[in-house]
Amino acid sequence: MCGIVGYVGKQQAAPILLDGLAKLEYRGYDSAGIAVENGEGIHVVKAQGKLMVLREKVSHTTLSGTIGIGHTRWATHGAPSDVNSHPHLSGDGAVAVVHNGIIENYQQIKEELLAKGYVFHSETDSETVAHLLDDFLKQGYDFLESVFLMLDRIEGAYALEMICRQEPGTIIAARKNCPLVVGKGEGENYLASDVPALLHHTRDVYFLEDGEVAVVTAQQIHLFNHDRQEVHRDLFHVEWSVDAAEKGGYDHFMIKEIHEQPRIVEELFNHRVDLEKGDIRMEGIELTKETLEKLSRIYVVACGTAYHAGLYGKYLMEKICRIPVVADVASEFRYKAPILDEHTLVIVVSQSGETADTLEALRIAKRHHARVLAIVNTVGSSIAREADDVFYILAGPEISVASTKAFTAQALSLAMICCHMALELGRMTKEEFRTICQDWSAMPRQISELLKQSAIEEALAKKYAQSKNVFYIGRGLDYLVSMESSLKLKEIAYLHSEAYAAGELKHGPIAMIEDETLVIAMLTQKALYEKTLSNIKEVKARGAKVIAITMAGDTEAKKTVEDVIEIPQSSWMMAPLLANVTTQLFAYYVARELGTDIDQPRNLAKSVTVE
Ligand code: AGP
């Protein structure tokens, strides 16, 4: 996610802002910028690329002033570019804004502001905030009231910092669902989206709560709640090391990213689901009834975890839309003879958007006139640029090599595309769609519940970390999620594990089952429950120890297996994704137990840009 810094005090702001942004580089970014106020006006310098490009640009200016805000951008709306970088200025430069998050209703506000004569320079949702704030200031409200009025209008997630010419010497910051910290110094104060950017200056901080607004001057920090009432809170003294602070206090990026899933699911849902219309916001992606009816088939092509998400998507599309879908790993697809023409839709899935095999599969598809839809996390990546259409999963930068939050967001994105196609084709009613939406909207809370009970996976990891062979089994979607669960255990714990369709065990792999073999069985699919339970009994009879992942309230499985992990009651479509969160946790704790390098597992790279 983007990084934010702010400074107000007695020193020159620019070097402090640049150093603060450098401390946030680990969050990932594609462009950066700073705004400094010096009594005569607000001066902005911004640049696409790494911080050194910005530093170079700054070195050619006389950016003096003792108050400023800074930002590293990880593109979500609009490609990485100078103009889309933050800070954004209002029309006459009266206001500068940096923003982390997504303004859901920016289009509507933008249209109103355009009608009032505001001119937009970037493609970002964030620029709307600058003009909207300016509009309230021009109506005569003071800085703080204008901020409150602006916050009343915007929907979505944000950490915002704003400065304005009218009230020099004050930074106002606000947060909702995106982190923001205010650091207290002596005659100078600091802001940042994360503690690491502050640690070299101060360890005394206020963590802003959702809905809170901070008014920060060199001498004072005032916090207000959403109802404009002042909030009094003790300063928090940070004891973390810089390394721990980068991980938000977690031991590893992987576990931090696992814990980000409730927020990411919520943001994706809010951004994509149009409850009023009863459809998915496809943002210009043309998957109309006419286009879909002309399709002879769909290919879903990806690698690793993204491929597993693709398998999940294939399953849903065939079951719900009744369109033939072939899922293939990109390294195979590119050397096969896939049947591609203008009646083929190729969906490529990639977190990084740079995976060489997936990129080549995309190029092959395009050469054969197939239409390519990319499901990507990284805006401006090669795959995003070369595809005909892009559906962003909005998961924020994933730093841990083992993909966790991206999988959940990819699978949900595919489910959303599937629902849109089914609605277009008349294979899903608005009523059915709304029921699915209810399940989606429950997911953030359900994932949070699972994360709260992670002591269960931790204890099981201790119990089973010495296993030599692990089998993940399941049927239907449970089988597909088993593959992802197995990959996670392999890649970070270096434990031999395999995923098998539960019904396939007796055709060979059951020969491997012996005393103490660990079998992790997924039982989230009610329609297939009895069948999988029989398979569990088969492996039990041959000495396996079994962990069952089943829905709350299931009393049957408990009678048969050693251990149970319960997930909240959910539908056939969503329950496997909840089950996957538990296996992410299990893999993480096993790896921790075995002392492996969790975020940088041996032999692996985050982005595989070679064949
Ligand atoms: C997953 O944990 C892996 N690191 C890996 O399988 C990854 O999903 C694969 O390399 C694809 O990467 P991409 O999504 O960036 O294309």
XYZ file of C-alpha atoms and ligand atoms in Angstrom:
627
model
C 0.000 0.000 0.000
C 1.001 3.605 -0.369
C 3.140 5.274 2.264
C 2.431 8.629 3.842
C 4.639 10.995 5.824
C 4.200 14.474 7.240
C 6.318 16.973 9.150
C 5.722 20.292 10.854
C 8.362 22.004 12.997
C 11.470 24.105 12.870
C 13.646 22.156 10.440
C 13.516 22.053 6.656
C 10.701 19.611 5.838
C 11.890 18.185 2.503
C 14.869 16.082 3.756
C 12.789 14.743 6.666
C 9.953 13.795 4.319
C 12.314 12.072 1.872
C 13.994 10.104 4.667
C 10.584 9.128 6.055
C 9.469 7.871 2.652
C 12.670 5.837 2.385
C 11.707 4.070 5.623
C 8.411 3.092 4.019
C 9.928 1.694 0.811
C 9.343 -1.885 2.023
C 5.601 -1.298 1.487
C 6.124 -1.223 -2.275
C 5.508 1.783 -4.542
C 5.822 2.985 -8.097
C 6.041 6.749 -7.690
C 6.597 9.347 -4.983
C 6.147 12.997 -4.204
C 6.325 15.709 -1.557
C 4.613 19.055 -0.961
C 6.214 21.780 1.154
C 4.549 24.986 2.376
C 6.631 28.076 3.112
C 4.197 30.899 3.771
C 4.202 31.944 0.135
C 2.512 28.880 -1.236
C 2.609 25.105 -1.561
C 5.309 23.623 -3.763
C 5.030 20.084 -5.067
C 7.678 17.831 -6.560
C 6.694 14.342 -7.696
C 8.044 11.656 -9.936
C 7.276 8.211 -11.262
C 9.821 5.608 -10.245
C 11.964 5.049 -7.202
C 12.767 7.613 -4.534
C 16.143 8.391 -6.062
C 14.312 9.909 -9.040
C 12.369 12.154 -6.670
C 15.511 13.037 -4.695
C 17.213 14.021 -7.926
C 14.284 16.238 -8.922
C 14.166 17.839 -5.460
C 17.883 18.570 -5.601
C 17.233 20.808 -8.613
C 14.648 22.922 -6.766
C 14.717 25.288 -3.827
C 12.053 23.520 -1.850
C 12.241 25.415 1.409
C 9.643 25.312 4.165
C 9.189 23.763 7.578
C 5.894 21.989 6.946
C 5.155 19.337 4.360
C 3.549 16.058 3.374
C 4.920 13.166 1.335
C 3.703 10.016 -0.336
C 4.841 6.850 -2.037
C 2.140 5.605 -4.392
C 1.196 2.070 -5.251
C -1.142 2.605 -8.164
C -4.790 1.587 -7.934
C -6.611 4.174 -10.059
C -4.582 5.265 -13.050
C -1.206 3.981 -14.173
C 2.018 4.911 -12.379
C 3.018 8.310 -13.785
C 4.232 11.741 -12.669
C 0.782 13.243 -12.931
C -0.966 10.447 -11.034
C 1.592 10.638 -8.203
C 0.688 12.432 -4.993
C 0.481 15.085 -3.554
C -2.466 16.398 -5.527
C -3.146 20.112 -5.576
C -6.509 21.802 -5.834
C -7.061 24.015 -8.898
C -5.274 27.162 -7.709
C -2.842 25.357 -5.465
C -4.619 26.296 -2.237
C -4.675 22.726 -0.944
C -2.347 19.725 -1.181
C -3.451 16.204 -0.359
C -1.853 12.796 -0.035
C -4.081 9.761 0.174
C -3.721 6.083 0.869
C -6.784 3.896 0.152
C -9.675 4.048 -2.264
C -12.450 6.649 -2.532
C -15.390 4.520 -3.656
C -17.722 7.323 -4.739
C -15.133 9.535 -6.386
C -16.763 9.382 -9.836
C -19.957 10.937 -8.604
C -18.127 13.676 -6.668
C -15.818 14.289 -9.603
C -18.776 14.895 -11.908
C -20.202 17.451 -9.475
C -16.850 19.215 -9.224
C -16.364 19.180 -12.996
C -19.752 20.853 -13.318
C -18.522 23.561 -10.924
C -15.550 24.187 -13.185
C -12.809 22.207 -11.398
C -10.197 20.816 -13.748
C -8.780 17.356 -13.043
C -5.241 16.569 -14.070
C -4.849 12.954 -12.965
C -6.831 9.728 -13.319
C -6.792 9.181 -9.566
C -9.654 9.024 -7.105
C -7.445 10.993 -4.683
C -7.419 14.239 -6.664
C -11.158 14.491 -5.941
C -10.329 15.029 -2.263
C -8.161 18.074 -3.031
C -10.841 19.770 -5.127
C -13.671 18.871 -2.766
C -11.752 20.291 0.178
C -10.969 23.421 -1.817
C -14.657 23.776 -2.664
C -15.595 23.867 1.041
C -12.763 26.316 1.843
C -14.002 28.587 -0.934
C -17.471 28.500 0.618
C -15.935 30.159 3.705
C -15.503 27.228 6.076
C -12.256 27.029 8.029
C -9.712 24.293 7.335
C -10.927 21.830 9.981
C -14.627 22.240 9.202
C -13.885 21.883 5.483
C -12.094 18.613 6.222
C -15.062 17.318 8.216
C -17.490 18.322 5.458
C -15.285 16.639 2.880
C -15.091 13.473 5.002
C -18.893 13.451 5.278
C -19.042 13.200 1.474
C -16.426 10.592 0.700
C -16.941 6.842 1.029
C -14.272 4.192 1.073
C -10.976 3.703 2.812
C -8.434 6.393 3.472
C -5.482 7.749 5.326
C -5.312 11.399 4.328
C -2.956 14.275 5.019
C -3.798 17.762 3.936
C -2.154 21.168 4.073
C -3.686 24.448 2.968
C -2.396 27.916 2.130
C -5.139 29.567 4.161
C -3.895 28.038 7.431
C -0.149 27.562 7.014
C 1.575 25.619 9.759
C -1.169 23.018 10.167
C -1.421 19.487 8.816
C -4.805 17.830 9.107
C -4.926 14.051 8.840
C -7.830 11.597 8.817
C -8.149 7.856 8.763
C -10.673 5.167 7.933
C -9.495 1.590 7.414
C -5.938 2.645 6.513
C -3.228 3.102 9.121
C -2.014 6.515 10.238
C 0.270 7.425 13.120
C 1.114 10.826 14.628
C 4.538 11.117 16.270
C 5.193 13.684 18.996
C 8.489 15.560 19.058
C 9.771 18.674 20.857
C 8.476 21.712 18.975
C 7.992 19.513 15.946
C 5.571 16.732 15.096
C 5.471 13.956 12.551
C 2.949 11.822 10.700
C 3.323 8.549 8.897
C 1.278 5.629 7.693
C 3.592 3.328 9.622
C 5.812 3.506 12.699
C 9.171 2.792 10.925
C 9.091 6.234 9.313
C 8.959 7.849 12.763
C 11.377 5.811 14.824
C 14.428 7.942 14.063
C 12.603 11.004 15.394
C 10.325 9.821 18.162
C 8.890 6.735 19.850
C 5.894 8.576 21.330
C 2.918 8.224 19.051
C -0.819 8.363 18.718
C -2.308 5.620 16.542
C -5.298 7.223 14.877
C -8.504 5.213 15.192
C -11.015 4.807 12.378
C -13.052 7.964 11.884
C -10.565 10.167 13.741
C -9.058 13.419 12.544
C -5.738 14.852 13.781
C -4.869 18.544 13.683
C -1.111 18.794 13.914
C 0.987 21.943 14.322
C 4.605 22.285 15.481
C 3.479 22.731 19.083
C 0.262 20.760 19.367
C -1.592 17.641 18.378
C -5.387 17.584 18.712
C -7.446 14.493 17.924
C -11.143 14.620 17.061
C -13.690 11.881 16.557
C -16.115 11.649 13.664
C -18.645 13.768 15.614
C -16.132 16.637 15.775
C -15.522 16.124 19.503
C -11.985 16.306 20.830
C -10.550 12.965 21.948
C -7.969 12.736 24.742
C -5.650 9.747 24.745
C -2.325 8.853 26.295
C 0.699 8.709 24.047
C 1.834 5.205 23.148
C 5.539 4.535 23.609
C 6.782 2.245 20.820
C 9.284 -0.388 21.919
C 9.551 -2.195 18.552
C 12.777 -2.481 16.622
C 12.793 -0.966 13.119
C 12.517 -4.465 11.610
C 9.494 -5.372 13.735
C 7.888 -2.029 12.996
C 8.045 -2.630 9.225
C 6.015 -5.734 9.766
C 3.462 -3.829 11.812
C 4.580 -5.655 14.936
C 4.176 -9.105 13.330
C 7.136 -11.452 13.118
C 6.867 -11.898 9.360
C 5.262 -10.229 6.361
C 3.412 -13.470 5.656
C 1.440 -13.391 8.902
C 0.900 -9.645 8.515
C -0.542 -10.253 5.053
C -2.716 -13.106 6.314
C -4.126 -10.646 8.852
C -4.800 -8.056 6.153
C -7.381 -10.326 4.522
C -10.515 -9.087 6.316
C -9.768 -5.515 5.221
C -8.886 -6.528 1.674
C -12.048 -8.596 1.232
C -14.104 -5.702 2.559
C -12.434 -3.186 0.267
C -12.810 -5.419 -2.763
C -16.475 -5.967 -1.956
C -17.165 -2.253 -1.449
C -15.308 -1.332 -4.581
C -16.781 -3.946 -6.886
C -20.271 -4.760 -5.694
C -23.062 -2.459 -6.774
C -25.858 -3.562 -4.469
C -28.323 -1.059 -5.852
C -27.906 -2.278 -9.408
C -27.408 -5.870 -8.328
C -24.243 -6.366 -10.348
C -20.461 -6.128 -10.280
C -18.788 -2.864 -11.268
C -16.749 -4.046 -14.238
C -15.269 -0.591 -14.960
C -15.472 -0.751 -18.726
C -14.720 -4.462 -19.136
C -17.119 -5.553 -21.857
C -18.509 -8.941 -20.908
C -22.002 -8.435 -22.246
C -24.610 -11.068 -23.116
C -23.710 -10.677 -26.829
C -19.958 -11.139 -26.274
C -20.476 -14.035 -23.887
C -22.897 -15.867 -26.179
C -20.339 -15.758 -28.955
C -17.662 -17.375 -26.758
C -16.781 -20.953 -27.588
C -14.627 -21.379 -24.485
C -12.647 -19.679 -21.786
C -9.069 -20.460 -20.821
C -7.816 -19.544 -17.361
C -4.023 -19.431 -17.385
C -1.684 -18.706 -14.465
C 1.110 -20.122 -12.289
C 1.311 -21.414 -8.729
C -1.121 -19.856 -6.319
C -2.676 -17.738 -9.072
C -3.362 -20.983 -10.976
C -5.145 -22.399 -7.943
C -7.312 -19.295 -7.820
C -7.895 -19.884 -11.528
C -9.092 -23.436 -10.821
C -11.548 -22.022 -8.310
C -12.791 -19.583 -10.969
C -13.118 -22.333 -13.571
C -15.209 -24.430 -11.206
C -17.618 -21.556 -10.546
C -17.886 -20.481 -14.179
C -18.686 -23.968 -15.420
C -21.133 -24.670 -12.611
C -22.923 -21.322 -12.715
C -22.437 -19.901 -16.216
C -22.368 -23.238 -18.042
C -19.495 -22.108 -20.284
C -16.665 -24.568 -21.005
C -13.542 -23.415 -19.168
C -10.067 -24.889 -19.486
C -7.605 -24.056 -16.707
C -3.933 -24.486 -17.429
C -0.593 -23.632 -15.892
C 1.053 -21.026 -18.093
C 4.273 -23.003 -18.574
C 2.229 -25.812 -20.160
C -0.250 -23.638 -22.030
C 2.476 -21.851 -23.950
C 3.869 -25.079 -25.433
C 0.544 -26.759 -26.186
C -1.734 -26.139 -29.107
C -4.588 -24.355 -27.363
C -7.638 -23.677 -29.505
C -7.594 -19.919 -29.740
C -9.546 -17.548 -31.941
C -11.677 -14.438 -31.656
C -14.344 -16.507 -29.898
C -11.998 -17.413 -27.053
C -11.600 -15.461 -23.841
C -8.275 -16.004 -22.089
C -8.225 -14.989 -18.438
C -4.698 -14.637 -17.086
C -4.237 -14.372 -13.328
C -1.125 -12.889 -11.771
C -0.355 -11.102 -8.537
C 2.827 -9.463 -9.784
C 1.730 -9.034 -13.380
C 5.303 -9.881 -14.365
C 5.428 -13.695 -14.357
C 7.245 -14.658 -17.560
C 5.196 -17.771 -18.396
C 1.885 -15.993 -17.841
C 3.011 -13.003 -19.876
C 4.009 -15.281 -22.744
C 0.661 -17.112 -22.553
C -1.041 -13.721 -22.850
C 1.040 -12.838 -25.908
C 0.265 -16.176 -27.576
C -3.443 -15.648 -26.936
C -3.310 -12.174 -28.443
C -1.394 -13.388 -31.486
C -4.294 -15.793 -32.102
C -6.852 -12.980 -31.762
C -8.275 -14.200 -28.479
C -9.413 -11.530 -26.067
C -7.334 -11.354 -22.888
C -8.707 -10.363 -19.509
C -6.034 -10.021 -16.826
C -6.742 -10.409 -13.138
C -3.820 -8.561 -11.637
C -2.706 -6.961 -8.396
C 0.062 -4.676 -9.615
C -1.162 -1.674 -11.571
C 1.030 -0.780 -14.522
C 2.698 -4.225 -14.615
C 3.516 -5.825 -17.986
C 0.490 -8.131 -17.907
C -1.818 -5.243 -16.969
C -0.432 -3.143 -19.803
C -0.628 -5.813 -22.495
C -4.033 -7.341 -21.690
C -7.174 -6.111 -23.431
C -8.939 -5.669 -20.117
C -7.768 -5.639 -16.502
C -9.662 -6.483 -13.342
C -7.589 -5.324 -10.366
C -7.814 -7.377 -7.196
C -6.852 -4.435 -4.931
C -4.866 -6.528 -2.455
C -2.032 -4.035 -1.945
C 1.643 -5.010 -2.257
C 2.380 -8.571 -1.247
C 5.902 -8.809 0.124
C 6.075 -12.338 1.483
C 7.067 -14.800 -1.240
C 4.233 -17.077 -0.158
C 1.083 -15.610 -1.598
C -1.838 -15.442 0.829
C -3.958 -12.320 0.579
C -3.559 -12.251 -3.206
C -5.045 -15.752 -3.471
C -8.150 -14.754 -1.542
C -8.540 -11.579 -3.599
C -7.930 -13.438 -6.893
C -10.484 -16.127 -6.058
C -13.057 -13.520 -5.026
C -12.376 -11.465 -8.146
C -12.996 -14.547 -10.296
C -16.187 -15.232 -8.355
C -17.282 -11.653 -9.033
C -16.558 -11.919 -12.744
C -18.426 -15.225 -12.780
C -21.469 -13.609 -11.154
C -21.418 -10.756 -13.642
C -21.288 -13.235 -16.550
C -24.091 -15.329 -15.065
C -26.264 -12.226 -14.591
C -25.628 -11.173 -18.187
C -26.436 -14.629 -19.481
C -29.570 -14.890 -17.363
C -28.148 -17.846 -15.459
C -28.329 -16.061 -12.129
C -31.187 -13.982 -10.785
C -30.666 -10.692 -8.970
C -32.047 -12.444 -5.895
C -29.409 -15.192 -6.096
C -26.744 -12.533 -6.599
C -27.882 -10.658 -3.493
C -27.689 -13.868 -1.447
C -24.103 -14.358 -2.623
C -23.370 -10.735 -1.708
C -24.601 -11.389 1.816
C -22.105 -14.237 2.095
C -19.311 -12.057 0.701
C -20.093 -9.242 3.095
C -19.916 -11.675 6.028
C -16.442 -12.830 5.022
C -14.370 -10.040 6.630
C -15.965 -10.768 10.006
C -15.631 -14.528 9.519
C -11.951 -14.274 8.546
C -11.360 -12.058 11.596
C -12.972 -14.748 13.775
C -10.631 -17.355 12.297
C -7.625 -15.139 12.897
C -8.651 -14.661 16.517
C -8.648 -18.410 17.076
C -5.238 -18.955 15.432
C -3.957 -20.545 18.649
C -5.665 -23.689 17.302
C -3.493 -23.829 14.160
C -0.451 -22.916 16.264
C -1.051 -25.847 18.590
C -1.679 -28.242 15.706
C 1.496 -27.044 14.020
C 3.462 -27.926 17.157
C 1.825 -31.333 17.259
C 2.384 -32.226 13.593
C 5.483 -30.254 12.501
C 7.625 -33.403 12.475
C 5.349 -35.214 9.973
C 7.225 -36.646 7.033
C 4.326 -36.751 4.580
C 1.181 -34.682 4.539
C -1.874 -35.231 2.368
C -4.532 -32.568 1.836
C -7.770 -34.082 0.610
C -11.182 -32.822 -0.369
C -13.822 -32.948 -3.058
C -15.078 -30.242 -5.409
C -13.891 -26.793 -4.370
C -12.329 -28.345 -1.273
C -9.990 -30.309 -3.522
C -8.938 -27.178 -5.405
C -8.260 -25.288 -2.188
C -6.350 -28.353 -0.925
C -3.885 -27.788 -3.754
C -3.255 -24.245 -2.583
C -2.970 -25.379 1.038
C -0.473 -28.049 0.087
C 1.617 -25.608 -1.945
C 1.792 -23.269 1.048
C 3.122 -26.001 3.327
C 5.675 -27.124 0.745
C 7.030 -23.711 -0.074
C 7.541 -22.301 3.395
C 7.907 -25.377 5.632
C 9.734 -27.568 3.058
C 7.482 -30.419 4.096
C 6.508 -33.012 1.560
C 2.814 -32.668 0.969
C 0.357 -33.568 -1.742
C -3.190 -32.596 -2.549
C -5.540 -35.294 -3.734
C -9.150 -35.441 -4.750
C -10.460 -37.476 -1.833
C -12.127 -40.002 -4.136
C -8.884 -40.547 -6.043
C -6.925 -41.802 -3.028
C -7.929 -45.409 -3.519
C -6.535 -45.342 -7.070
C -2.964 -45.248 -5.846
C -1.902 -42.734 -3.217
C -3.589 -44.585 -0.381
C -0.629 -46.982 -0.602
C 1.442 -44.180 0.929
C -0.717 -43.940 4.039
C 0.853 -45.538 7.072
C 0.967 -44.974 10.812
C 1.354 -41.280 11.638
C 0.863 -39.952 8.073
C -0.887 -36.607 8.471
C -4.036 -36.137 6.403
C -5.757 -32.746 6.396
C -9.291 -33.227 5.140
C -11.538 -30.398 4.004
C -15.234 -30.900 4.630
C -16.854 -27.621 3.654
C -18.973 -28.940 0.777
C -22.241 -30.177 2.269
C -23.255 -32.046 -0.893
C -20.011 -34.063 -0.800
C -19.666 -34.355 2.968
C -20.599 -38.021 3.395
C -18.349 -39.086 0.530
C -15.314 -37.267 1.968
C -16.083 -38.604 5.426
C -15.890 -42.160 3.989
C -12.475 -41.330 2.527
C -11.368 -40.054 5.943
C -12.402 -43.382 7.437
C -10.355 -45.203 4.786
C -7.160 -43.343 5.691
C -7.886 -43.625 9.411
C -8.146 -47.400 9.011
C -4.583 -47.350 7.613
C -3.091 -45.444 10.529
C -3.307 -41.803 9.378
C -3.747 -38.969 11.819
C -6.465 -36.676 10.494
C -7.202 -32.992 10.961
C -10.677 -32.178 9.625
C -11.521 -28.646 8.542
C -15.235 -28.455 8.852
C -18.066 -26.020 9.471
C -19.111 -25.000 12.956
C -21.785 -27.293 14.323
C -20.526 -30.455 12.584
C -20.555 -33.160 15.244
C -20.027 -36.112 12.893
C -16.408 -35.552 11.840
C -15.312 -35.085 15.459
C -16.178 -38.726 16.183
C -13.734 -39.936 13.554
C -10.692 -37.660 13.489
C -7.925 -36.625 15.915
C -8.323 -32.879 15.492
C -10.850 -30.435 14.109
C -10.543 -26.870 12.884
C -13.938 -25.238 12.693
C -14.752 -22.479 10.249
C -17.873 -20.293 10.507
C -20.995 -21.479 8.677
C -20.802 -20.301 5.090
C -21.960 -21.223 1.593
C -20.332 -23.798 -0.711
C -18.729 -20.945 -2.658
C -17.133 -19.073 0.233
C -16.454 -21.775 2.829
C -13.370 -23.175 1.017
C -11.796 -19.701 1.053
C -12.311 -19.569 4.810
C -10.809 -23.049 5.109
C -7.821 -21.795 3.152
C -7.177 -19.098 5.756
C -6.822 -21.842 8.374
C -4.328 -23.746 6.214
C -2.363 -20.549 5.582
C -2.079 -20.213 9.361
C -1.191 -23.887 9.760
C 1.582 -23.667 7.148
C 2.893 -20.483 8.749
C 3.079 -21.989 12.240
C 4.623 -25.254 10.993
C 7.313 -23.237 9.205
C 7.906 -21.198 12.342
C 8.173 -24.390 14.352
C 10.751 -25.739 11.890
C 12.678 -22.460 11.821
C 12.609 -21.869 8.078
C 13.025 -18.506 6.378
C 9.303 -17.812 6.093
C 9.250 -14.630 4.036
C 12.107 -15.644 1.736
C 11.896 -19.442 1.397
C 14.881 -21.149 -0.178
C 15.053 -21.379 -3.984
C 12.027 -19.129 -4.499
C 11.495 -15.607 -5.814
C 8.466 -13.413 -5.364
C 8.170 -12.658 -9.023
C 9.355 -15.279 -11.511
C 10.336 -13.160 -14.489
C 12.379 -15.880 -16.191
C 11.161 -19.021 -17.844
C 2.765 -18.675 -4.217
O 2.874 -18.708 -2.857
C 3.995 -18.564 -4.978
N 4.912 -17.649 -4.487
C 3.864 -18.671 -6.491
O 3.249 -19.880 -6.749
C 3.132 -17.543 -7.269
O 1.780 -17.586 -6.981
C 3.400 -17.740 -8.760
O 4.766 -17.621 -9.021
C 2.630 -16.773 -9.620
O 2.990 -15.463 -9.383
P 2.136 -14.280 -9.933
O 0.785 -14.364 -9.311
O 2.864 -13.043 -9.536
O 2.018 -14.428 -11.415
